[in-house]
Amino acid sequence: MKNQNLMLKMISDEYDSIEDLLGSRKDPGAPDEGPTVINLMAEYFRNLYQRAEEGGHIAWVNFGMPPEIFWAFDIIPLVIDSVGGTLAANQDNIVKYVDSAHEHIPDYICANNKVILGVAFAGEIPPPSIMVHPSAPCDSNLSTYPVISEYMNFPYFCVDMPYRVTEDMSEEGLEYMNGEMWKLVHMLEEITQTKLDVDKLKYVMECSNKSHELLLKIAKLREAVPCPYGSMDTLTEVGLAMCLFGTPQVVEYLEQQYEKTKEKVEKNEGYMTKEQEKFRLAWVYGAPVFDYSLYRYLEKKYGAVSVANMNYNLLMEPVDLSSPDQMLKGIARKITKLPMIRECGGTFERYLDPAVDMITRFKADAAIFGGHVACKANWAIAKMAKDKIYEKTGVHTLNLELDLFDQRITSSDDVKLMFDNFFEMYLLK
Amino acid sequence: MSALEELTEIATNLESQALKAWKAEGKKVVGYLCSYIPEEILYAADILPYRVRASGCTDTGTADVYFSSLNCSFSRSCLQFLLDGHYDFLDGVAFTNSCDHTRRIIDIVREAEPTKFPFLHLISCPRKITEESIGMFKKGITAFKKEIEDCFNVEITDEKLEDAIEVYNESRRLLKKLYELRKSDNPPLTGRENLNVILASSVIPKDQFNTLLKQLLAELNERKGISNYKARFLITGSGGCDSPDYYDLIEDLGGLVVTDTLCIGSRTFWHPVEIEDDLLGSIARAYLKRPSCPLMVDGVVERSRFIKEMCESFNVDGVIYHTMRYCDLWGGSVFDIRKNLKNSDIPILELEREYMFGGAGQLRTRVQAFLERIGG
């Protein structure tokens, strides 16, 4: 029962790596939200494991696919990026699966894809009922996902979206994506042998809308100086957004989180005190998940709090709940506005504008371009982004070349050294 | 000068005599990257579509300012040529979102040299082949047509477009005839020579090319076929497979490239544009429905099948799977193609390379070993 063990292992890894880290916080005033996120994620993985044991429906989706439509069909969406993110806490696991994938595909394919391929080739993950992803942001997804579905013989669906979103997402472009969403719905109906339950979809989307509303309010509070969130808080909540949006548990969590954060801001309390918080960092691309202690290092050594993170820069609009068609259109629109899809799956402006806006809103002192080596499209604009960010905000950018999951490419020590040099050159003057 | 010599001159020189003559008439030239750009629309506007490549590029210093070491050397070299003046004869460049590397070239050119090319346009290319995606692609190429008309102050009438489609279809028929000749046991031309014909087809007016190609076909009837080869190869894989030296390397060792499924090869001309009432719709349909690139997610089975069919009809002994380093589309696709070729007992050699053709010695050794393995 290899696949069952893996799911259990993922959960324990999640606990072991992240919970240990959060538990090691000793700073006075440090918030206690982290474990709540971990509990929700642990429950999510437990449910997945239980579902796999029962032989029920699981969909593999990637970060660019909103999970709500699957919850509406009572299909648990396994966000496959969360597999890589979770396994990365234990580098032995990453090495095992990445190297296994290297036997079949080139090394320069994204580690995120290689991990899922490696796990699948090893037979250590249950085959899904379907795999779904949008046509953005990258070629690595486009080339490996259909191939793995062909290899393992499970249904596959890609939600095609126009590339030039600004120009092409006219009503016609949106209708095209809406058509894609309806095709997906019909596939899910066939797979589950149930018709779309409109009331259930509406309930899920209500939860999703409420979550987004709360997230935006929390994001506004996070702009405060000192920042009420620590570096890890923004990182861990990304997982919730990817996997659990549309569930009431997330609404409940965010309601609590909003109240706590609001109270802290009203009292002018931060994750660190105003004196301790010396620098505010905005991660304008990826952020490494192979060693979470990096964020702690930055906080302790430099008083540098990671206050904003591109992957958590969720700026969607509420979805119109008036009809199934409007709800599906809303999900389609949401796909185009999700982080990564927005920044990597379109033209340069689609990257730059939200990055500049995020740096400005969060009053960042520096921008960190956590450049995942496999993200070729964004490495192609890294230099321009750095120049433009400086031109528009006066903020310097550190371009880190690393694999977000696999520290064999750039080790934690090397990352720390790059930060040390950057701080010395630009921030400690 | 024979037709083959003339076509080779055109293929070899960035600014061929034919191009100079075109420019001397005051006519416009628009470069394009990616075979999903519908050339017929440019041709109908009396604009020369010119496929952007960078053969002979030896230095990418300017492009390296923008691109990182993780970007493919083909795209880097094309960017270099676009920025450093090699392509100053172009009046514009058309792109698609073909891959993660080339789709950024337009972003960079817009920032780095905003006034260099009067016309810069990107057509959204769908990632699926469905009736709906054909509709979206038609919308994209309709916008492309309008922008050409506006920018160059021309009118692309239905009559001109229909004529362009016919000229291009004739070209497709003639190229297929050329490939038919290569099916014989003693093909009349090498892979390198064929490549030059294909390259020439992408940089001169199609009607002129058709005239030359007809002449070439006549000349080849008189030519003695090649018999002293050890194995017959099909080449497939990434764009950028446009270096005659690469073909030389294979053919000097006794291999003979008899066919391909490249975007600078058979995929662009294997099927004609079937004219229906709606001309732009006909073009959109033909471009999306032809043998696909891995950017089309629903083409996995069809791509393997096309390669297999080409192997069978050209009596191929082995497949050379060519990839540019960092090409995710072809890199990720190799798994399925390898599996299917293996199931059909067709040997495959996977060669990853850089555009500037470094490491020729290593490539030669691997081709030699492959020839030995398949008994050539």
PDB file of N, CA and C in Angstrom, chain A residues 104 106-109 121 135 137-140 142-143 146-147 150-151 156-158 160 162-164 168 170 172 176 180 183 343-344 346-348 373 376-381 383-384 388, chain B residues 65-71 97 99-101 103-104 107-108 111 121-122 124 126-128 130 132-133 136 139 297 300-301 323-329 331-336 338-339 352:
ATOM      1  N   HIS A 104      13.257   9.838 -16.947  1.00  0.00           N
ATOM      2  CA  HIS A 104      12.302   9.879 -18.057  1.00  0.00           C
ATOM      3  C   HIS A 104      12.253  11.211 -18.791  1.00  0.00           C
ATOM      4  N   PRO A 106      13.974  15.523 -19.079  1.00  0.00           N
ATOM      5  CA  PRO A 106      15.193  16.303 -18.801  1.00  0.00           C
ATOM      6  C   PRO A 106      15.179  16.983 -17.430  1.00  0.00           C
ATOM      7  N   ASP A 107      16.375  17.281 -16.962  1.00  0.00           N
ATOM      8  CA  ASP A 107      16.519  17.871 -15.629  1.00  0.00           C
ATOM      9  C   ASP A 107      15.956  19.283 -15.533  1.00  0.00           C
ATOM     10  N   TYR A 108      15.842  19.977 -16.663  1.00  0.00           N
ATOM     11  CA  TYR A 108      15.412  21.374 -16.584  1.00  0.00           C
ATOM     12  C   TYR A 108      13.892  21.547 -16.499  1.00  0.00           C
ATOM     13  N   ILE A 109      13.142  20.453 -16.547  1.00  0.00           N
ATOM     14  CA  ILE A 109      11.694  20.533 -16.325  1.00  0.00           C
ATOM     15  C   ILE A 109      11.479  20.912 -14.852  1.00  0.00           C
ATOM     16  N   PHE A 121       5.198   7.677 -11.087  1.00  0.00           N
ATOM     17  CA  PHE A 121       5.952   6.555 -11.656  1.00  0.00           C
ATOM     18  C   PHE A 121       6.231   5.504 -10.590  1.00  0.00           C
ATOM     19  N   SER A 135      -4.357  26.566 -19.088  1.00  0.00           N
ATOM     20  CA  SER A 135      -3.286  26.518 -20.092  1.00  0.00           C
ATOM     21  C   SER A 135      -2.116  27.438 -19.755  1.00  0.00           C
ATOM     22  N   PRO A 137       0.479  28.685 -16.329  1.00  0.00           N
ATOM     23  CA  PRO A 137       1.411  29.686 -16.809  1.00  0.00           C
ATOM     24  C   PRO A 137       2.578  29.152 -17.627  1.00  0.00           C
ATOM     25  N   CYS A 138       2.839  27.842 -17.661  1.00  0.00           N
ATOM     26  CA  CYS A 138       4.150  27.484 -18.223  1.00  0.00           C
ATOM     27  C   CYS A 138       4.124  26.235 -19.095  1.00  0.00           C
ATOM     28  N   ASP A 139       5.173  26.125 -19.900  1.00  0.00           N
ATOM     29  CA  ASP A 139       5.327  24.991 -20.807  1.00  0.00           C
ATOM     30  C   ASP A 139       5.578  23.687 -20.067  1.00  0.00           C
ATOM     31  N   SER A 140       6.192  23.789 -18.911  1.00  0.00           N
ATOM     32  CA  SER A 140       6.501  22.584 -18.145  1.00  0.00           C
ATOM     33  C   SER A 140       5.203  21.847 -17.804  1.00  0.00           C
ATOM     34  N   LEU A 142       2.344  22.257 -19.469  1.00  0.00           N
ATOM     35  CA  LEU A 142       1.678  21.883 -20.725  1.00  0.00           C
ATOM     36  C   LEU A 142       2.255  20.610 -21.326  1.00  0.00           C
ATOM     37  N   SER A 143       3.540  20.406 -21.130  1.00  0.00           N
ATOM     38  CA  SER A 143       4.135  19.229 -21.770  1.00  0.00           C
ATOM     39  C   SER A 143       4.038  17.983 -20.885  1.00  0.00           C
ATOM     40  N   PRO A 146      -0.403  16.406 -19.808  1.00  0.00           N
ATOM     41  CA  PRO A 146      -1.113  15.497 -20.720  1.00  0.00           C
ATOM     42  C   PRO A 146      -0.383  14.172 -20.911  1.00  0.00           C
ATOM     43  N   VAL A 147       0.935  14.234 -20.831  1.00  0.00           N
ATOM     44  CA  VAL A 147       1.716  13.006 -21.017  1.00  0.00           C
ATOM     45  C   VAL A 147       1.497  12.044 -19.855  1.00  0.00           C
ATOM     46  N   GLU A 150      -1.866  10.434 -20.133  1.00  0.00           N
ATOM     47  CA  GLU A 150      -1.828   9.409 -21.191  1.00  0.00           C
ATOM     48  C   GLU A 150      -1.155   8.142 -20.651  1.00  0.00           C
ATOM     49  N   TYR A 151      -0.090   8.346 -19.913  1.00  0.00           N
ATOM     50  CA  TYR A 151       0.677   7.214 -19.369  1.00  0.00           C
ATOM     51  C   TYR A 151      -0.136   6.437 -18.337  1.00  0.00           C
ATOM     52  N   TYR A 156      -8.348  13.829 -18.480  1.00  0.00           N
ATOM     53  CA  TYR A 156      -7.523  15.025 -18.359  1.00  0.00           C
ATOM     54  C   TYR A 156      -8.272  16.188 -18.994  1.00  0.00           C
ATOM     55  N   PHE A 157      -8.182  17.355 -18.365  1.00  0.00           N
ATOM     56  CA  PHE A 157      -8.813  18.530 -18.970  1.00  0.00           C
ATOM     57  C   PHE A 157      -7.969  19.770 -18.719  1.00  0.00           C
ATOM     58  N   CYS A 158      -7.720  20.502 -19.791  1.00  0.00           N
ATOM     59  CA  CYS A 158      -6.985  21.763 -19.692  1.00  0.00           C
ATOM     60  C   CYS A 158      -7.968  22.888 -19.997  1.00  0.00           C
ATOM     61  N   ASP A 160      -8.467  26.107 -21.381  1.00  0.00           N
ATOM     62  CA  ASP A 160      -7.678  26.998 -22.232  1.00  0.00           C
ATOM     63  C   ASP A 160      -8.061  28.452 -21.963  1.00  0.00           C
ATOM     64  N   PRO A 162      -7.112  32.649 -23.116  1.00  0.00           N
ATOM     65  CA  PRO A 162      -6.366  33.487 -24.057  1.00  0.00           C
ATOM     66  C   PRO A 162      -5.093  34.006 -23.391  1.00  0.00           C
ATOM     67  N   TYR A 163      -4.043  34.166 -24.205  1.00  0.00           N
ATOM     68  CA  TYR A 163      -2.754  34.607 -23.650  1.00  0.00           C
ATOM     69  C   TYR A 163      -2.758  36.099 -23.333  1.00  0.00           C
ATOM     70  N   ARG A 164      -3.205  36.873 -24.293  1.00  0.00           N
ATOM     71  CA  ARG A 164      -3.198  38.326 -24.077  1.00  0.00           C
ATOM     72  C   ARG A 164      -4.476  38.673 -23.313  1.00  0.00           C
ATOM     73  N   ASP A 168      -7.570  40.174 -24.907  1.00  0.00           N
ATOM     74  CA  ASP A 168      -8.466  39.123 -25.386  1.00  0.00           C
ATOM     75  C   ASP A 168      -9.610  38.790 -24.434  1.00  0.00           C
ATOM     76  N   SER A 170     -12.092  40.107 -23.647  1.00  0.00           N
ATOM     77  CA  SER A 170     -13.326  40.809 -23.950  1.00  0.00           C
ATOM     78  C   SER A 170     -14.434  39.824 -23.610  1.00  0.00           C
ATOM     79  N   GLU A 172     -16.000  38.088 -25.556  1.00  0.00           N
ATOM     80  CA  GLU A 172     -15.813  36.885 -26.368  1.00  0.00           C
ATOM     81  C   GLU A 172     -14.793  35.935 -25.726  1.00  0.00           C
ATOM     82  N   TYR A 176     -15.390  32.233 -24.180  1.00  0.00           N
ATOM     83  CA  TYR A 176     -14.592  31.066 -24.569  1.00  0.00           C
ATOM     84  C   TYR A 176     -14.198  30.272 -23.320  1.00  0.00           C
ATOM     85  N   GLU A 180     -15.220  26.541 -21.783  1.00  0.00           N
ATOM     86  CA  GLU A 180     -14.281  25.554 -21.249  1.00  0.00           C
ATOM     87  C   GLU A 180     -14.758  25.054 -19.883  1.00  0.00           C
ATOM     88  N   LYS A 183     -17.560  22.646 -20.309  1.00  0.00           N
ATOM     89  CA  LYS A 183     -17.059  21.324 -20.743  1.00  0.00           C
ATOM     90  C   LYS A 183     -16.524  20.555 -19.537  1.00  0.00           C
ATOM     91  N   GLU A 343       1.018  36.584 -13.319  1.00  0.00           N
ATOM     92  CA  GLU A 343       2.368  37.117 -13.485  1.00  0.00           C
ATOM     93  C   GLU A 343       3.213  36.368 -14.512  1.00  0.00           C
ATOM     94  N   CYS A 344       2.945  35.083 -14.674  1.00  0.00           N
ATOM     95  CA  CYS A 344       3.825  34.281 -15.545  1.00  0.00           C
ATOM     96  C   CYS A 344       3.152  33.878 -16.837  1.00  0.00           C
ATOM     97  N   GLY A 346       1.306  35.604 -18.904  1.00  0.00           N
ATOM     98  CA  GLY A 346       0.909  36.654 -19.842  1.00  0.00           C
ATOM     99  C   GLY A 346       2.061  37.585 -20.151  1.00  0.00           C
ATOM    100  N   THR A 347       1.712  38.744 -20.663  1.00  0.00           N
ATOM    101  CA  THR A 347       2.742  39.698 -21.082  1.00  0.00           C
ATOM    102  C   THR A 347       3.420  40.353 -19.867  1.00  0.00           C
ATOM    103  N   PHE A 348       4.517  41.054 -20.127  1.00  0.00           N
ATOM    104  CA  PHE A 348       5.337  41.635 -19.063  1.00  0.00           C
ATOM    105  C   PHE A 348       4.537  42.550 -18.133  1.00  0.00           C
ATOM    106  N   VAL A 373      14.379  28.120 -10.979  1.00  0.00           N
ATOM    107  CA  VAL A 373      15.176  27.907 -12.194  1.00  0.00           C
ATOM    108  C   VAL A 373      14.352  27.395 -13.371  1.00  0.00           C
ATOM    109  N   LYS A 376      11.273  29.598 -16.943  1.00  0.00           N
ATOM    110  CA  LYS A 376      12.060  30.259 -17.991  1.00  0.00           C
ATOM    111  C   LYS A 376      11.416  31.569 -18.424  1.00  0.00           C
ATOM    112  N   ALA A 377      10.088  31.589 -18.490  1.00  0.00           N
ATOM    113  CA  ALA A 377       9.406  32.792 -18.970  1.00  0.00           C
ATOM    114  C   ALA A 377       9.706  33.971 -18.061  1.00  0.00           C
ATOM    115  N   ASN A 378       9.804  33.715 -16.776  1.00  0.00           N
ATOM    116  CA  ASN A 378      10.030  34.845 -15.890  1.00  0.00           C
ATOM    117  C   ASN A 378      11.498  35.166 -15.679  1.00  0.00           C
ATOM    118  N   TRP A 379      12.356  34.185 -15.888  1.00  0.00           N
ATOM    119  CA  TRP A 379      13.770  34.540 -15.907  1.00  0.00           C
ATOM    120  C   TRP A 379      14.074  35.434 -17.111  1.00  0.00           C
ATOM    121  N   ALA A 380      13.280  35.289 -18.149  1.00  0.00           N
ATOM    122  CA  ALA A 380      13.498  36.123 -19.339  1.00  0.00           C
ATOM    123  C   ALA A 380      13.179  37.589 -19.065  1.00  0.00           C
ATOM    124  N   ILE A 381      12.388  37.863 -18.047  1.00  0.00           N
ATOM    125  CA  ILE A 381      12.044  39.267 -17.759  1.00  0.00           C
ATOM    126  C   ILE A 381      12.598  39.733 -16.418  1.00  0.00           C
ATOM    127  N   LYS A 383      15.531  40.710 -15.447  1.00  0.00           N
ATOM    128  CA  LYS A 383      16.362  41.927 -15.498  1.00  0.00           C
ATOM    129  C   LYS A 383      15.471  43.160 -15.717  1.00  0.00           C
ATOM    130  N   MET A 384      14.529  43.028 -16.635  1.00  0.00           N
ATOM    131  CA  MET A 384      13.627  44.162 -16.896  1.00  0.00           C
ATOM    132  C   MET A 384      12.796  44.476 -15.662  1.00  0.00           C
ATOM    133  N   LYS A 388      12.658  48.021 -13.813  1.00  0.00           N
ATOM    134  CA  LYS A 388      11.381  48.739 -13.772  1.00  0.00           C
ATOM    135  C   LYS A 388      10.897  48.949 -12.332  1.00  0.00           C
TER     136      LYS A 388
ATOM    137  N   VAL B  65      21.909  40.496 -21.816  1.00  0.00           N
ATOM    138  CA  VAL B  65      21.547  41.554 -20.864  1.00  0.00           C
ATOM    139  C   VAL B  65      20.131  41.292 -20.339  1.00  0.00           C
ATOM    140  N   TYR B  66      19.300  40.728 -21.190  1.00  0.00           N
ATOM    141  CA  TYR B  66      17.891  40.513 -20.835  1.00  0.00           C
ATOM    142  C   TYR B  66      17.614  39.057 -20.467  1.00  0.00           C
ATOM    143  N   PHE B  67      17.929  38.174 -21.367  1.00  0.00           N
ATOM    144  CA  PHE B  67      17.660  36.763 -21.104  1.00  0.00           C
ATOM    145  C   PHE B  67      18.637  36.233 -20.056  1.00  0.00           C
ATOM    146  N   SER B  68      18.198  35.230 -19.317  1.00  0.00           N
ATOM    147  CA  SER B  68      19.096  34.616 -18.340  1.00  0.00           C
ATOM    148  C   SER B  68      19.722  33.377 -18.965  1.00  0.00           C
ATOM    149  N   SER B  69      20.631  32.779 -18.231  1.00  0.00           N
ATOM    150  CA  SER B  69      21.283  31.567 -18.737  1.00  0.00           C
ATOM    151  C   SER B  69      20.295  30.403 -18.816  1.00  0.00           C
ATOM    152  N   LEU B  70      19.101  30.586 -18.251  1.00  0.00           N
ATOM    153  CA  LEU B  70      18.105  29.516 -18.258  1.00  0.00           C
ATOM    154  C   LEU B  70      17.190  29.587 -19.475  1.00  0.00           C
ATOM    155  N   ASN B  71      17.446  30.551 -20.342  1.00  0.00           N
ATOM    156  CA  ASN B  71      16.617  30.662 -21.546  1.00  0.00           C
ATOM    157  C   ASN B  71      17.309  29.989 -22.725  1.00  0.00           C
ATOM    158  N   ASN B  97       2.400  33.264 -28.727  1.00  0.00           N
ATOM    159  CA  ASN B  97       2.856  32.801 -27.410  1.00  0.00           C
ATOM    160  C   ASN B  97       3.312  31.353 -27.544  1.00  0.00           C
ATOM    161  N   CYS B  99       6.117  29.631 -27.017  1.00  0.00           N
ATOM    162  CA  CYS B  99       6.767  28.945 -25.895  1.00  0.00           C
ATOM    163  C   CYS B  99       7.202  29.981 -24.871  1.00  0.00           C
ATOM    164  N   ASP B 100       7.645  29.497 -23.716  1.00  0.00           N
ATOM    165  CA  ASP B 100       7.982  30.406 -22.621  1.00  0.00           C
ATOM    166  C   ASP B 100       9.168  31.318 -22.939  1.00  0.00           C
ATOM    167  N   HIS B 101       9.976  30.929 -23.905  1.00  0.00           N
ATOM    168  CA  HIS B 101      11.147  31.739 -24.249  1.00  0.00           C
ATOM    169  C   HIS B 101      10.783  32.779 -25.319  1.00  0.00           C
ATOM    170  N   ARG B 103       7.942  33.857 -26.349  1.00  0.00           N
ATOM    171  CA  ARG B 103       6.874  34.822 -26.053  1.00  0.00           C
ATOM    172  C   ARG B 103       7.398  36.029 -25.282  1.00  0.00           C
ATOM    173  N   ARG B 104       8.577  35.879 -24.682  1.00  0.00           N
ATOM    174  CA  ARG B 104       9.157  37.022 -23.968  1.00  0.00           C
ATOM    175  C   ARG B 104       9.958  37.940 -24.889  1.00  0.00           C
ATOM    176  N   ASP B 107       8.139  41.111 -25.446  1.00  0.00           N
ATOM    177  CA  ASP B 107       8.174  41.945 -24.236  1.00  0.00           C
ATOM    178  C   ASP B 107       9.500  42.721 -24.167  1.00  0.00           C
ATOM    179  N   ILE B 108      10.575  42.013 -24.453  1.00  0.00           N
ATOM    180  CA  ILE B 108      11.899  42.631 -24.336  1.00  0.00           C
ATOM    181  C   ILE B 108      12.121  43.665 -25.438  1.00  0.00           C
ATOM    182  N   GLU B 111      10.438  46.858 -24.698  1.00  0.00           N
ATOM    183  CA  GLU B 111      11.089  47.658 -23.656  1.00  0.00           C
ATOM    184  C   GLU B 111      12.435  48.196 -24.128  1.00  0.00           C
ATOM    185  N   HIS B 121       3.453  42.643 -33.119  1.00  0.00           N
ATOM    186  CA  HIS B 121       2.134  42.081 -32.811  1.00  0.00           C
ATOM    187  C   HIS B 121       2.295  40.665 -32.295  1.00  0.00           C
ATOM    188  N   LEU B 122       1.453  40.325 -31.330  1.00  0.00           N
ATOM    189  CA  LEU B 122       1.435  38.950 -30.821  1.00  0.00           C
ATOM    190  C   LEU B 122       0.035  38.371 -30.996  1.00  0.00           C
ATOM    191  N   SER B 124      -2.535  35.538 -29.963  1.00  0.00           N
ATOM    192  CA  SER B 124      -2.773  34.492 -28.947  1.00  0.00           C
ATOM    193  C   SER B 124      -3.034  33.176 -29.658  1.00  0.00           C
ATOM    194  N   PRO B 126      -4.156  29.366 -29.228  1.00  0.00           N
ATOM    195  CA  PRO B 126      -4.767  28.476 -28.226  1.00  0.00           C
ATOM    196  C   PRO B 126      -3.861  27.283 -27.920  1.00  0.00           C
ATOM    197  N   ARG B 127      -4.200  26.595 -26.872  1.00  0.00           N
ATOM    198  CA  ARG B 127      -3.428  25.416 -26.473  1.00  0.00           C
ATOM    199  C   ARG B 127      -4.187  24.130 -26.746  1.00  0.00           C
ATOM    200  N   LYS B 128      -5.322  24.264 -27.420  1.00  0.00           N
ATOM    201  CA  LYS B 128      -6.143  23.098 -27.705  1.00  0.00           C
ATOM    202  C   LYS B 128      -6.645  23.179 -29.143  1.00  0.00           C
ATOM    203  N   THR B 130      -9.890  22.575 -30.826  1.00  0.00           N
ATOM    204  CA  THR B 130     -11.332  22.314 -30.749  1.00  0.00           C
ATOM    205  C   THR B 130     -12.035  23.318 -31.664  1.00  0.00           C
ATOM    206  N   GLU B 132     -14.115  25.467 -30.755  1.00  0.00           N
ATOM    207  CA  GLU B 132     -14.139  26.751 -30.055  1.00  0.00           C
ATOM    208  C   GLU B 132     -12.773  27.435 -30.123  1.00  0.00           C
ATOM    209  N   SER B 133     -11.701  26.644 -30.000  1.00  0.00           N
ATOM    210  CA  SER B 133     -10.374  27.267 -30.037  1.00  0.00           C
ATOM    211  C   SER B 133     -10.063  27.763 -31.447  1.00  0.00           C
ATOM    212  N   MET B 136     -11.505  31.079 -31.531  1.00  0.00           N
ATOM    213  CA  MET B 136     -10.679  32.066 -30.830  1.00  0.00           C
ATOM    214  C   MET B 136      -9.459  32.451 -31.656  1.00  0.00           C
ATOM    215  N   LYS B 139     -10.361  34.777 -34.274  1.00  0.00           N
ATOM    216  CA  LYS B 139     -10.482  36.124 -33.721  1.00  0.00           C
ATOM    217  C   LYS B 139      -9.092  36.785 -33.644  1.00  0.00           C
ATOM    218  N   VAL B 297      -2.034  20.819 -26.038  1.00  0.00           N
ATOM    219  CA  VAL B 297      -2.080  19.774 -25.003  1.00  0.00           C
ATOM    220  C   VAL B 297      -2.870  18.543 -25.439  1.00  0.00           C
ATOM    221  N   VAL B 300      -1.167  14.931 -27.945  1.00  0.00           N
ATOM    222  CA  VAL B 300      -0.157  13.933 -27.542  1.00  0.00           C
ATOM    223  C   VAL B 300      -0.208  12.692 -28.434  1.00  0.00           C
ATOM    224  N   VAL B 301      -1.383  12.131 -28.580  1.00  0.00           N
ATOM    225  CA  VAL B 301      -1.527  10.884 -29.341  1.00  0.00           C
ATOM    226  C   VAL B 301      -1.252  11.148 -30.823  1.00  0.00           C
ATOM    227  N   THR B 323      16.389  18.415 -29.290  1.00  0.00           N
ATOM    228  CA  THR B 323      15.835  19.446 -28.406  1.00  0.00           C
ATOM    229  C   THR B 323      16.876  20.509 -28.101  1.00  0.00           C
ATOM    230  N   MET B 324      16.381  21.724 -28.023  1.00  0.00           N
ATOM    231  CA  MET B 324      17.210  22.790 -27.492  1.00  0.00           C
ATOM    232  C   MET B 324      17.204  22.643 -25.980  1.00  0.00           C
ATOM    233  N   ARG B 325      18.367  22.813 -25.349  1.00  0.00           N
ATOM    234  CA  ARG B 325      18.372  22.769 -23.891  1.00  0.00           C
ATOM    235  C   ARG B 325      17.412  23.844 -23.370  1.00  0.00           C
ATOM    236  N   TYR B 326      16.638  23.479 -22.394  1.00  0.00           N
ATOM    237  CA  TYR B 326      15.624  24.324 -21.738  1.00  0.00           C
ATOM    238  C   TYR B 326      14.313  24.419 -22.522  1.00  0.00           C
ATOM    239  N   CYS B 327      14.152  23.587 -23.542  1.00  0.00           N
ATOM    240  CA  CYS B 327      12.874  23.570 -24.248  1.00  0.00           C
ATOM    241  C   CYS B 327      11.934  22.619 -23.504  1.00  0.00           C
ATOM    242  N   ASP B 328      11.086  23.199 -22.673  1.00  0.00           N
ATOM    243  CA  ASP B 328      10.183  22.383 -21.851  1.00  0.00           C
ATOM    244  C   ASP B 328       9.158  21.639 -22.700  1.00  0.00           C
ATOM    245  N   LEU B 329       8.721  22.272 -23.782  1.00  0.00           N
ATOM    246  CA  LEU B 329       7.662  21.650 -24.578  1.00  0.00           C
ATOM    247  C   LEU B 329       8.121  20.314 -25.158  1.00  0.00           C
ATOM    248  N   GLY B 331      11.041  18.849 -24.355  1.00  0.00           N
ATOM    249  CA  GLY B 331      11.692  18.074 -23.276  1.00  0.00           C
ATOM    250  C   GLY B 331      10.693  17.223 -22.521  1.00  0.00           C
ATOM    251  N   GLY B 332       9.548  17.821 -22.179  1.00  0.00           N
ATOM    252  CA  GLY B 332       8.536  17.075 -21.419  1.00  0.00           C
ATOM    253  C   GLY B 332       7.812  16.047 -22.266  1.00  0.00           C
ATOM    254  N   SER B 333       7.806  16.279 -23.583  1.00  0.00           N
ATOM    255  CA  SER B 333       7.053  15.388 -24.471  1.00  0.00           C
ATOM    256  C   SER B 333       7.814  14.121 -24.826  1.00  0.00           C
ATOM    257  N   VAL B 334       9.111  14.134 -24.581  1.00  0.00           N
ATOM    258  CA  VAL B 334       9.925  13.010 -25.050  1.00  0.00           C
ATOM    259  C   VAL B 334       9.460  11.682 -24.443  1.00  0.00           C
ATOM    260  N   PHE B 335       8.959  11.762 -23.232  1.00  0.00           N
ATOM    261  CA  PHE B 335       8.562  10.539 -22.536  1.00  0.00           C
ATOM    262  C   PHE B 335       7.547   9.739 -23.350  1.00  0.00           C
ATOM    263  N   ASP B 336       6.516  10.423 -23.818  1.00  0.00           N
ATOM    264  CA  ASP B 336       5.456   9.730 -24.554  1.00  0.00           C
ATOM    265  C   ASP B 336       5.950   9.269 -25.926  1.00  0.00           C
ATOM    266  N   ARG B 338       9.017   8.665 -26.903  1.00  0.00           N
ATOM    267  CA  ARG B 338       9.987   7.570 -26.722  1.00  0.00           C
ATOM    268  C   ARG B 338       9.259   6.245 -26.522  1.00  0.00           C
ATOM    269  N   LYS B 339       8.252   6.289 -25.651  1.00  0.00           N
ATOM    270  CA  LYS B 339       7.489   5.064 -25.330  1.00  0.00           C
ATOM    271  C   LYS B 339       6.822   4.503 -26.593  1.00  0.00           C
ATOM    272  N   GLU B 352      20.294  16.629 -27.207  1.00  0.00           N
ATOM    273  CA  GLU B 352      20.022  17.966 -26.674  1.00  0.00           C
ATOM    274  C   GLU B 352      21.186  18.850 -27.085  1.00  0.00           C
TER     275      GLU B 352
END
